[in-house]
Amino acid sequence: MTTRIIGTGSSIPNRKVTNDDLAKIMDTSDEWIYSRTGIHSRHLVEQETTTGMASDAAQKAMENAGVSPEEIDLIIVGTVSGDMCYPSTACLVQAKIGAVNAVAYDISAGCSGFLFALNTAHAYIQSGIYQCALVIGAETLSKMMDWNDRSTCVLFGDGAGAAIVKANNAGIRAITQHSDGAGGDVLVCSNRGSNNPFVTSDTKLDYTKMEGQEVFKFAVKMVPKCVQEVIEKAGLSVDDVDYFLLHQANKRIIESVSKRLKVSLDKFPTNIEHYGNTSAASIPILLDELNRKNTFQKGDIIVMSGFGAGLTWGATLLEW
Ligand code: UT7
């Protein structure tokens, strides 16, 4: 028994912000951002919330799968930008969609959040504990950016993507997951002061800080490695894979991975141009877009790979 993706959904905020829009409020240009990252625009929340977009994506995924909220046993949301410290985004989504029989909680794994959530759901399903799960990646990182730091804030966008997964004979064939906490200081958001009256602390809020080149080096080294690892675990070769769905962090990272794996870039679908880096939401948004275009045929082999804050990285290989 394994885990099959039987439905997908996504939700994007209305407000589109182009590189030219950013150039009006900071010293940057479409030429710089596009040539360095492949991003032309991103969508940023105004009235939308992490919970609202996650619930919207979940509704669409349930409709796409033909699954009712009562059938869901487990809800896991990969996010680092929930609307509240607690309750978890997953519990807020549970209430909104009426999944009364589910257990719900979040996973904090940066841009690997959706993948790690999917792999966790898979472990439960494979062991027979649960049969049907809702897995979501949802972020509003725009509220956690330093908008004076042009090297980082231009990269990110907001959004949510979701998948319904169910026990099935075909689906996930292999997973691999890694963390390196010692290397995590290249991408951080401390963002919380203490309100403890017995502690003297500087309660100034802090925002996302990234050493872009270090993150870039980490990604181009570790992503091809873990993709190869998951393919080997599944007993397949790189040529057997039909699609590589990578976290949409930077077009140049995707190009480098395709080169290192010696696989045509045509097998690496992207949408970073329109949404920027939506962190944990990027893989499920891309998955949903492709699913709705009927891109995948039954039996296609898909490798998904996420990487980001933690540091965390991993890959999942599945048969569609
Ligand atoms: O989910 C994982 C998230 N993280 C990532 O994916 C980040 C991976 N890293 C990257 O994508 C790249 O390192 C960046 C896109 C962040 C930066 O590209 P880079 O080629 O490494 O540029 P750089 O940081 O070396 O900066 C080059 C120049 C600098 O100017 P000087 O010092 O050469 O005069 C920057 O000040 O570009 C300048 N610069 C900008 N110019 C216009 C930095 N940001 C901007 C900007 N617009 N937005």
mmCIF file of C-alpha atoms and ligand atoms in Angstrom:
data_model
loop_
_atom_site.group_PDB
_atom_site.id
_atom_site.type_symbol
_atom_site.label_atom_id
_atom_site.label_comp_id
_atom_site.label_asym_id
_atom_site.label_seq_id
_atom_site.Cartn_x
_atom_site.Cartn_y
_atom_site.Cartn_z
ATOM 1 C CA MET A 1 0.000 0.000 0.000
ATOM 2 C CA THR A 2 1.263 3.458 -0.836
ATOM 3 C CA THR A 3 0.018 7.057 -1.165
ATOM 4 C CA ARG A 4 -1.535 8.504 -4.292
ATOM 5 C CA ILE A 5 -2.261 12.157 -5.079
ATOM 6 C CA ILE A 6 -5.919 12.134 -6.173
ATOM 7 C CA GLY A 7 -6.688 15.859 -6.284
ATOM 8 C CA THR A 8 -4.989 19.256 -6.205
ATOM 9 C CA GLY A 9 -5.911 22.900 -5.672
ATOM 10 C CA SER A 10 -4.238 26.281 -5.332
ATOM 11 C CA SER A 11 -4.980 29.844 -4.319
ATOM 12 C CA ILE A 12 -3.152 33.017 -5.330
ATOM 13 C CA PRO A 13 -3.729 36.525 -3.944
ATOM 14 C CA ASN A 14 -5.325 39.045 -6.322
ATOM 15 C CA ARG A 15 -2.679 41.743 -6.166
ATOM 16 C CA LYS A 16 -0.016 41.221 -8.831
ATOM 17 C CA VAL A 17 3.236 43.105 -8.216
ATOM 18 C CA THR A 18 5.581 43.321 -11.208
ATOM 19 C CA ASN A 19 9.300 44.000 -11.113
ATOM 20 C CA ASP A 20 8.500 47.431 -12.562
ATOM 21 C CA ASP A 21 6.156 48.057 -9.605
ATOM 22 C CA LEU A 22 9.018 47.218 -7.229
ATOM 23 C CA ALA A 23 11.366 49.525 -9.153
ATOM 24 C CA LYS A 24 9.042 52.390 -8.172
ATOM 25 C CA ILE A 25 9.665 51.827 -4.443
ATOM 26 C CA MET A 26 13.293 50.587 -4.381
ATOM 27 C CA ASP A 27 16.517 50.741 -6.360
ATOM 28 C CA THR A 28 15.998 47.732 -8.635
ATOM 29 C CA SER A 29 14.943 46.877 -12.182
ATOM 30 C CA ASP A 30 13.083 44.240 -14.185
ATOM 31 C CA GLU A 31 16.352 43.540 -15.997
ATOM 32 C CA TRP A 32 18.261 42.778 -12.745
ATOM 33 C CA ILE A 33 15.537 40.646 -11.153
ATOM 34 C CA TYR A 34 14.592 38.695 -14.295
ATOM 35 C CA SER A 35 18.153 37.958 -15.413
ATOM 36 C CA ARG A 36 19.230 36.845 -11.903
ATOM 37 C CA THR A 37 16.090 34.856 -10.959
ATOM 38 C CA GLY A 38 13.632 34.327 -13.840
ATOM 39 C CA ILE A 39 10.959 36.274 -11.911
ATOM 40 C CA HIS A 40 8.797 38.888 -13.688
ATOM 41 C CA SER A 41 6.049 39.270 -11.095
ATOM 42 C CA ARG A 42 4.683 37.868 -7.840
ATOM 43 C CA HIS A 43 1.311 38.100 -6.066
ATOM 44 C CA LEU A 44 1.191 39.620 -2.586
ATOM 45 C CA VAL A 45 -1.655 39.492 -0.077
ATOM 46 C CA GLU A 46 -3.758 42.538 0.777
ATOM 47 C CA GLN A 47 -6.921 41.175 2.433
ATOM 48 C CA GLU A 48 -6.010 37.495 1.956
ATOM 49 C CA THR A 49 -4.510 35.417 4.765
ATOM 50 C CA THR A 50 -2.444 32.226 5.024
ATOM 51 C CA THR A 51 -5.472 30.404 6.482
ATOM 52 C CA GLY A 52 -7.878 31.802 3.864
ATOM 53 C CA MET A 53 -5.676 30.822 0.907
ATOM 54 C CA ALA A 54 -4.895 27.412 2.461
ATOM 55 C CA SER A 55 -8.636 26.738 2.945
ATOM 56 C CA ASP A 56 -9.446 27.885 -0.608
ATOM 57 C CA ALA A 57 -6.740 25.608 -2.051
ATOM 58 C CA ALA A 58 -8.048 22.763 0.151
ATOM 59 C CA GLN A 59 -11.656 23.220 -1.085
ATOM 60 C CA LYS A 60 -10.483 23.101 -4.694
ATOM 61 C CA ALA A 61 -8.362 19.990 -4.011
ATOM 62 C CA MET A 62 -11.333 18.241 -2.354
ATOM 63 C CA GLU A 63 -13.553 19.074 -5.349
ATOM 64 C CA ASN A 64 -10.860 17.888 -7.751
ATOM 65 C CA ALA A 65 -10.483 14.623 -5.803
ATOM 66 C CA GLY A 66 -14.210 14.097 -5.230
ATOM 67 C CA VAL A 67 -13.573 13.778 -1.485
ATOM 68 C CA SER A 68 -15.843 15.167 1.254
ATOM 69 C CA PRO A 69 -14.384 16.964 4.302
ATOM 70 C CA GLU A 70 -15.602 14.178 6.606
ATOM 71 C CA GLU A 71 -13.451 11.625 4.758
ATOM 72 C CA ILE A 72 -10.203 13.391 5.678
ATOM 73 C CA ASP A 73 -8.269 11.732 8.536
ATOM 74 C CA LEU A 74 -5.259 14.033 8.636
ATOM 75 C CA ILE A 75 -4.450 17.660 7.709
ATOM 76 C CA ILE A 76 -0.836 18.800 7.601
ATOM 77 C CA VAL A 77 0.118 22.329 6.584
ATOM 78 C CA GLY A 78 3.718 23.177 5.711
ATOM 79 C CA THR A 79 4.133 26.856 6.613
ATOM 80 C CA VAL A 80 6.434 29.317 8.349
ATOM 81 C CA SER A 81 4.012 32.219 8.024
ATOM 82 C CA GLY A 82 0.766 31.201 9.713
ATOM 83 C CA ASP A 83 -1.653 33.935 10.771
ATOM 84 C CA MET A 84 -1.261 33.011 14.445
ATOM 85 C CA CYS A 85 1.455 31.569 16.691
ATOM 86 C CA TYR A 86 -1.286 29.156 17.720
ATOM 87 C CA PRO A 87 -3.656 27.501 16.951
ATOM 88 C CA SER A 88 -1.885 25.941 13.983
ATOM 89 C CA THR A 89 -2.889 26.892 10.444
ATOM 90 C CA ALA A 90 -3.980 23.266 9.974
ATOM 91 C CA CYS A 91 -6.497 23.535 12.850
ATOM 92 C CA LEU A 92 -7.818 26.831 11.445
ATOM 93 C CA VAL A 93 -8.225 25.184 8.019
ATOM 94 C CA GLN A 94 -9.942 22.178 9.618
ATOM 95 C CA ALA A 95 -12.567 24.488 11.144
ATOM 96 C CA LYS A 96 -13.075 26.403 7.882
ATOM 97 C CA ILE A 97 -13.587 23.350 5.675
ATOM 98 C CA GLY A 98 -15.450 21.239 8.256
ATOM 99 C CA ALA A 99 -13.045 18.293 8.295
ATOM 100 C CA VAL A 100 -14.450 17.190 11.662
ATOM 101 C CA ASN A 101 -12.806 13.750 11.686
ATOM 102 C CA ALA A 102 -9.261 14.915 10.976
ATOM 103 C CA VAL A 103 -6.281 15.458 13.234
ATOM 104 C CA ALA A 104 -4.539 18.667 12.173
ATOM 105 C CA TYR A 105 -1.111 20.230 12.732
ATOM 106 C CA ASP A 106 1.614 22.230 10.978
ATOM 107 C CA ILE A 107 5.126 21.383 9.882
ATOM 108 C CA SER A 108 7.849 24.036 9.907
ATOM 109 C CA ALA A 109 10.439 23.122 7.280
ATOM 110 C CA GLY A 110 10.791 26.347 5.273
ATOM 111 C CA CYS A 111 10.486 25.847 1.536
ATOM 112 C CA SER A 112 10.585 22.042 2.050
ATOM 113 C CA GLY A 113 7.355 22.303 4.081
ATOM 114 C CA PHE A 114 4.935 20.831 1.532
ATOM 115 C CA LEU A 115 7.252 17.980 0.643
ATOM 116 C CA PHE A 116 7.917 17.058 4.288
ATOM 117 C CA ALA A 117 4.162 17.270 4.993
ATOM 118 C CA LEU A 118 3.463 14.972 2.045
ATOM 119 C CA ASN A 119 6.129 12.517 3.196
ATOM 120 C CA THR A 120 4.708 12.535 6.742
ATOM 121 C CA ALA A 121 1.207 11.821 5.427
ATOM 122 C CA HIS A 122 2.717 9.029 3.317
ATOM 123 C CA ALA A 123 4.329 7.440 6.391
ATOM 124 C CA TYR A 124 0.952 7.387 8.184
ATOM 125 C CA ILE A 125 -0.863 6.011 5.137
ATOM 126 C CA GLN A 126 1.770 3.376 4.404
ATOM 127 C CA SER A 127 1.613 2.173 8.005
ATOM 128 C CA GLY A 128 -2.175 1.895 7.830
ATOM 129 C CA ILE A 129 -2.839 4.498 10.554
ATOM 130 C CA TYR A 130 -4.702 6.896 8.227
ATOM 131 C CA GLN A 131 -6.266 6.472 4.775
ATOM 132 C CA CYS A 132 -6.943 9.990 3.477
ATOM 133 C CA ALA A 133 -4.941 13.169 4.076
ATOM 134 C CA LEU A 134 -5.036 16.823 3.054
ATOM 135 C CA VAL A 135 -1.532 18.207 2.563
ATOM 136 C CA ILE A 136 -1.022 21.946 2.120
ATOM 137 C CA GLY A 137 1.812 24.423 1.554
ATOM 138 C CA ALA A 138 0.713 28.001 2.354
ATOM 139 C CA GLU A 139 2.702 31.191 2.903
ATOM 140 C CA THR A 140 2.395 34.950 3.293
ATOM 141 C CA LEU A 141 6.099 35.715 3.472
ATOM 142 C CA SER A 142 5.485 39.293 2.314
ATOM 143 C CA LYS A 143 4.712 40.223 5.943
ATOM 144 C CA MET A 144 8.093 38.838 7.061
ATOM 145 C CA MET A 145 10.343 40.552 4.513
ATOM 146 C CA ASP A 146 12.678 43.452 5.132
ATOM 147 C CA TRP A 147 11.428 45.681 2.298
ATOM 148 C CA ASN A 148 14.653 47.706 2.571
ATOM 149 C CA ASP A 149 16.707 44.649 1.630
ATOM 150 C CA ARG A 150 16.354 44.564 -2.143
ATOM 151 C CA SER A 151 18.532 41.463 -2.548
ATOM 152 C CA THR A 152 15.927 39.314 -0.710
ATOM 153 C CA CYS A 153 12.467 40.933 -0.774
ATOM 154 C CA VAL A 154 12.193 40.892 -4.586
ATOM 155 C CA LEU A 155 12.389 37.090 -4.649
ATOM 156 C CA PHE A 156 9.332 36.083 -2.651
ATOM 157 C CA GLY A 157 5.584 35.877 -3.294
ATOM 158 C CA ASP A 158 2.477 34.690 -1.414
ATOM 159 C CA GLY A 159 0.144 31.764 -2.189
ATOM 160 C CA ALA A 160 -1.083 28.301 -1.252
ATOM 161 C CA GLY A 161 -1.330 24.862 -2.836
ATOM 162 C CA ALA A 162 -2.966 21.661 -1.619
ATOM 163 C CA ALA A 163 -3.205 17.974 -2.434
ATOM 164 C CA ILE A 164 -5.573 15.228 -1.320
ATOM 165 C CA VAL A 165 -3.734 11.943 -0.911
ATOM 166 C CA LYS A 166 -5.214 8.512 -0.332
ATOM 167 C CA ALA A 167 -4.092 4.927 0.247
ATOM 168 C CA ASN A 168 -3.675 3.197 -3.124
ATOM 169 C CA ASN A 169 -1.650 0.488 -4.856
ATOM 170 C CA ALA A 170 0.245 3.040 -6.960
ATOM 171 C CA GLY A 171 1.679 6.435 -6.044
ATOM 172 C CA ILE A 172 4.723 7.372 -3.965
ATOM 173 C CA ARG A 173 7.592 4.970 -4.652
ATOM 174 C CA ALA A 174 10.431 6.539 -2.636
ATOM 175 C CA ILE A 175 11.227 9.514 -0.430
ATOM 176 C CA THR A 176 14.372 11.129 0.937
ATOM 177 C CA GLN A 177 14.635 13.937 3.503
ATOM 178 C CA HIS A 178 17.597 15.777 5.055
ATOM 179 C CA SER A 179 18.335 18.568 7.513
ATOM 180 C CA ASP A 180 21.454 20.505 8.468
ATOM 181 C CA GLY A 181 20.636 22.702 11.453
ATOM 182 C CA ALA A 182 24.281 23.755 11.765
ATOM 183 C CA GLY A 183 24.059 25.424 8.339
ATOM 184 C CA GLY A 184 20.730 27.135 8.975
ATOM 185 C CA ASP A 185 22.010 30.654 9.717
ATOM 186 C CA VAL A 186 22.120 31.550 5.993
ATOM 187 C CA LEU A 187 18.313 31.929 5.906
ATOM 188 C CA VAL A 188 16.591 33.083 9.099
ATOM 189 C CA CYS A 189 13.682 35.080 10.452
ATOM 190 C CA SER A 190 13.929 35.490 14.255
ATOM 191 C CA ASN A 191 10.861 37.762 14.279
ATOM 192 C CA ARG A 192 9.717 37.423 17.889
ATOM 193 C CA GLY A 193 10.563 39.400 21.002
ATOM 194 C CA SER A 194 9.929 38.297 24.586
ATOM 195 C CA ASN A 195 7.098 39.707 26.669
ATOM 196 C CA ASN A 196 8.359 38.005 29.835
ATOM 197 C CA PRO A 197 8.458 40.695 32.611
ATOM 198 C CA PHE A 198 11.406 38.916 34.302
ATOM 199 C CA VAL A 199 13.574 39.086 31.214
ATOM 200 C CA THR A 200 15.224 42.175 29.800
ATOM 201 C CA SER A 201 15.117 41.827 26.050
ATOM 202 C CA ASP A 202 15.104 43.848 22.902
ATOM 203 C CA THR A 203 11.601 43.193 21.593
ATOM 204 C CA LYS A 204 12.206 44.796 18.201
ATOM 205 C CA LEU A 205 10.746 42.541 15.514
ATOM 206 C CA ASP A 206 13.178 41.207 12.976
ATOM 207 C CA TYR A 207 12.553 40.116 9.391
ATOM 208 C CA THR A 208 13.924 37.626 6.869
ATOM 209 C CA LYS A 209 17.694 37.657 6.407
ATOM 210 C CA MET A 210 19.315 35.620 3.686
ATOM 211 C CA GLU A 211 22.843 35.067 2.433
ATOM 212 C CA GLY A 212 21.682 34.535 -1.140
ATOM 213 C CA GLN A 213 24.893 33.146 -2.583
ATOM 214 C CA GLU A 214 25.280 30.599 0.243
ATOM 215 C CA VAL A 215 21.682 29.408 -0.251
ATOM 216 C CA PHE A 216 22.321 29.208 -3.988
ATOM 217 C CA LYS A 217 25.467 27.051 -3.474
ATOM 218 C CA PHE A 218 23.609 24.790 -1.014
ATOM 219 C CA ALA A 219 20.728 24.278 -3.468
ATOM 220 C CA VAL A 220 22.776 23.504 -6.576
ATOM 221 C CA LYS A 221 24.870 20.981 -4.604
ATOM 222 C CA MET A 222 22.202 19.195 -2.563
ATOM 223 C CA VAL A 223 19.183 19.115 -4.906
ATOM 224 C CA PRO A 224 20.796 17.007 -7.684
ATOM 225 C CA LYS A 225 22.209 14.720 -4.970
ATOM 226 C CA CYS A 226 18.873 14.035 -3.296
ATOM 227 C CA VAL A 227 17.084 13.703 -6.641
ATOM 228 C CA GLN A 228 19.602 11.023 -7.649
ATOM 229 C CA GLU A 229 19.197 9.402 -4.238
ATOM 230 C CA VAL A 230 15.405 9.131 -4.503
ATOM 231 C CA ILE A 231 15.615 7.757 -8.067
ATOM 232 C CA GLU A 232 18.082 5.075 -6.919
ATOM 233 C CA LYS A 233 15.869 4.207 -3.937
ATOM 234 C CA ALA A 234 12.982 3.634 -6.354
ATOM 235 C CA GLY A 235 15.204 1.352 -8.475
ATOM 236 C CA LEU A 236 14.890 3.656 -11.514
ATOM 237 C CA SER A 237 17.269 5.741 -13.620
ATOM 238 C CA VAL A 238 17.180 9.486 -14.341
ATOM 239 C CA ASP A 239 15.870 8.760 -17.855
ATOM 240 C CA ASP A 240 12.777 7.037 -16.404
ATOM 241 C CA VAL A 241 11.570 10.331 -14.890
ATOM 242 C CA ASP A 242 8.986 12.262 -16.929
ATOM 243 C CA TYR A 243 8.825 15.468 -14.850
ATOM 244 C CA PHE A 244 10.995 17.144 -12.214
ATOM 245 C CA LEU A 245 8.947 19.541 -10.076
ATOM 246 C CA LEU A 246 11.470 21.594 -8.124
ATOM 247 C CA HIS A 247 10.811 24.240 -5.508
ATOM 248 C CA GLN A 248 10.535 27.478 -7.508
ATOM 249 C CA ALA A 249 13.292 29.524 -5.831
ATOM 250 C CA ASN A 250 15.335 30.692 -8.791
ATOM 251 C CA LYS A 251 15.290 29.766 -12.503
ATOM 252 C CA ARG A 252 19.104 29.574 -12.432
ATOM 253 C CA ILE A 253 18.983 26.935 -9.682
ATOM 254 C CA ILE A 254 16.575 24.854 -11.807
ATOM 255 C CA GLU A 255 18.817 25.246 -14.883
ATOM 256 C CA SER A 256 21.858 24.186 -12.866
ATOM 257 C CA VAL A 257 20.069 21.075 -11.516
ATOM 258 C CA SER A 258 18.978 20.080 -15.028
ATOM 259 C CA LYS A 259 22.560 20.474 -16.245
ATOM 260 C CA ARG A 260 24.058 18.485 -13.362
ATOM 261 C CA LEU A 261 21.548 15.661 -13.877
ATOM 262 C CA LYS A 262 22.129 15.829 -17.670
ATOM 263 C CA VAL A 263 18.363 16.041 -18.230
ATOM 264 C CA SER A 264 16.647 18.366 -20.723
ATOM 265 C CA LEU A 265 15.229 21.537 -19.160
ATOM 266 C CA ASP A 266 11.924 20.627 -20.893
ATOM 267 C CA LYS A 267 11.347 18.098 -18.105
ATOM 268 C CA PHE A 268 11.487 20.887 -15.488
ATOM 269 C CA PRO A 269 8.200 22.823 -15.652
ATOM 270 C CA THR A 270 8.332 26.268 -14.022
ATOM 271 C CA ASN A 271 5.980 29.065 -13.016
ATOM 272 C CA ILE A 272 8.443 31.191 -11.016
ATOM 273 C CA GLU A 273 8.114 33.894 -13.680
ATOM 274 C CA HIS A 274 4.567 34.684 -12.446
ATOM 275 C CA TYR A 275 4.665 33.903 -8.711
ATOM 276 C CA GLY A 276 8.264 34.299 -7.494
ATOM 277 C CA ASN A 277 9.357 32.072 -4.623
ATOM 278 C CA THR A 278 6.244 31.138 -2.623
ATOM 279 C CA SER A 279 8.255 28.937 -0.231
ATOM 280 C CA ALA A 280 6.279 25.864 0.914
ATOM 281 C CA ALA A 281 3.495 26.717 -1.553
ATOM 282 C CA SER A 282 5.600 26.618 -4.712
ATOM 283 C CA ILE A 283 5.571 22.865 -5.416
ATOM 284 C CA PRO A 284 1.815 22.326 -4.827
ATOM 285 C CA ILE A 285 0.898 25.444 -6.866
ATOM 286 C CA LEU A 286 2.979 24.122 -9.781
ATOM 287 C CA LEU A 287 1.548 20.624 -9.308
ATOM 288 C CA ASP A 288 -1.999 22.001 -9.404
ATOM 289 C CA GLU A 289 -1.375 24.078 -12.539
ATOM 290 C CA LEU A 290 0.009 21.068 -14.382
ATOM 291 C CA ASN A 291 -2.721 18.745 -13.112
ATOM 292 C CA ARG A 292 -5.428 21.144 -14.295
ATOM 293 C CA LYS A 293 -3.801 21.326 -17.747
ATOM 294 C CA ASN A 294 -3.943 17.489 -17.834
ATOM 295 C CA THR A 295 -0.179 17.440 -18.292
ATOM 296 C CA PHE A 296 0.326 14.149 -16.469
ATOM 297 C CA GLN A 297 -0.641 10.749 -17.902
ATOM 298 C CA LYS A 298 -1.429 7.811 -15.630
ATOM 299 C CA GLY A 299 1.863 6.036 -14.904
ATOM 300 C CA ASP A 300 4.086 9.109 -15.434
ATOM 301 C CA ILE A 301 7.059 9.228 -13.072
ATOM 302 C CA ILE A 302 7.373 12.532 -11.219
ATOM 303 C CA VAL A 303 10.138 13.661 -8.891
ATOM 304 C CA MET A 304 9.417 16.593 -6.586
ATOM 305 C CA SER A 305 12.239 18.281 -4.699
ATOM 306 C CA GLY A 306 12.099 20.978 -2.028
ATOM 307 C CA PHE A 307 14.902 22.856 -0.256
ATOM 308 C CA GLY A 308 15.202 25.822 2.048
ATOM 309 C CA ALA A 309 15.356 27.151 5.591
ATOM 310 C CA GLY A 310 16.585 24.804 8.296
ATOM 311 C CA LEU A 311 18.506 23.931 6.263
ATOM 312 C CA THR A 312 16.149 21.282 4.920
ATOM 313 C CA TRP A 313 15.949 19.452 1.611
ATOM 314 C CA GLY A 314 14.450 16.308 0.159
ATOM 315 C CA ALA A 315 12.755 14.587 -2.751
ATOM 316 C CA THR A 316 9.741 12.383 -3.408
ATOM 317 C CA LEU A 317 9.336 10.094 -6.398
ATOM 318 C CA LEU A 318 5.845 9.041 -7.396
ATOM 319 C CA GLU A 319 3.902 7.358 -10.141
ATOM 320 C CA TRP A 320 0.965 9.530 -11.254
HETATM 321 O O1 UT7 B 1 13.892 29.011 -1.037
HETATM 322 C C1 UT7 B 1 15.262 29.315 -1.018
HETATM 323 C C2 UT7 B 1 15.356 30.799 -1.066
HETATM 324 N N1 UT7 B 1 16.574 31.390 -1.489
HETATM 325 C C3 UT7 B 1 17.103 31.423 -2.730
HETATM 326 O O2 UT7 B 1 16.703 30.780 -3.638
HETATM 327 C C4 UT7 B 1 18.255 32.358 -2.942
HETATM 328 C C5 UT7 B 1 19.328 31.839 -3.815
HETATM 329 N N2 UT7 B 1 20.214 32.925 -4.210
HETATM 330 C C6 UT7 B 1 19.943 33.741 -5.266
HETATM 331 O O3 UT7 B 1 18.935 33.548 -5.926
HETATM 332 C C7 UT7 B 1 20.911 34.836 -5.603
HETATM 333 O O4 UT7 B 1 22.024 34.763 -4.764
HETATM 334 C C8 UT7 B 1 20.272 36.250 -5.532
HETATM 335 C C9 UT7 B 1 19.247 36.396 -6.633
HETATM 336 C C10 UT7 B 1 19.626 36.445 -4.169
HETATM 337 C C11 UT7 B 1 21.338 37.310 -5.717
HETATM 338 O O5 UT7 B 1 22.003 37.149 -6.973
HETATM 339 P P1 UT7 B 1 23.572 37.304 -7.054
HETATM 340 O O6 UT7 B 1 23.927 37.114 -8.468
HETATM 341 O O7 UT7 B 1 24.159 36.370 -6.047
HETATM 342 O O8 UT7 B 1 23.783 38.831 -6.665
HETATM 343 P P2 UT7 B 1 24.641 39.465 -5.482
HETATM 344 O O9 UT7 B 1 23.971 39.262 -4.180
HETATM 345 O O10 UT7 B 1 26.062 39.024 -5.623
HETATM 346 O O11 UT7 B 1 24.551 40.990 -5.852
HETATM 347 C C12 UT7 B 1 25.161 41.524 -7.054
HETATM 348 C C13 UT7 B 1 24.897 42.997 -7.116
HETATM 349 C C14 UT7 B 1 25.267 43.750 -5.840
HETATM 350 O O12 UT7 B 1 25.795 45.000 -6.217
HETATM 351 P P3 UT7 B 1 27.388 45.257 -6.219
HETATM 352 O O13 UT7 B 1 27.812 45.000 -4.799
HETATM 353 O O14 UT7 B 1 27.950 44.252 -7.162
HETATM 354 O O15 UT7 B 1 27.499 46.670 -6.672
HETATM 355 C C15 UT7 B 1 23.941 43.988 -5.166
HETATM 356 O O16 UT7 B 1 23.940 45.115 -4.345
HETATM 357 O O17 UT7 B 1 23.516 43.257 -7.323
HETATM 358 C C16 UT7 B 1 23.018 44.183 -6.344
HETATM 359 N N3 UT7 B 1 21.636 43.867 -6.050
HETATM 360 C C17 UT7 B 1 20.603 44.368 -6.754
HETATM 361 N N4 UT7 B 1 20.546 45.239 -7.781
HETATM 362 C C18 UT7 B 1 19.313 45.532 -8.269
HETATM 363 C C19 UT7 B 1 21.147 43.021 -5.091
HETATM 364 N N5 UT7 B 1 19.815 42.970 -5.180
HETATM 365 C C20 UT7 B 1 19.443 43.797 -6.180
HETATM 366 C C21 UT7 B 1 18.211 44.147 -6.738
HETATM 367 N N6 UT7 B 1 18.201 45.010 -7.774
HETATM 368 N N7 UT7 B 1 17.036 43.661 -6.286
#
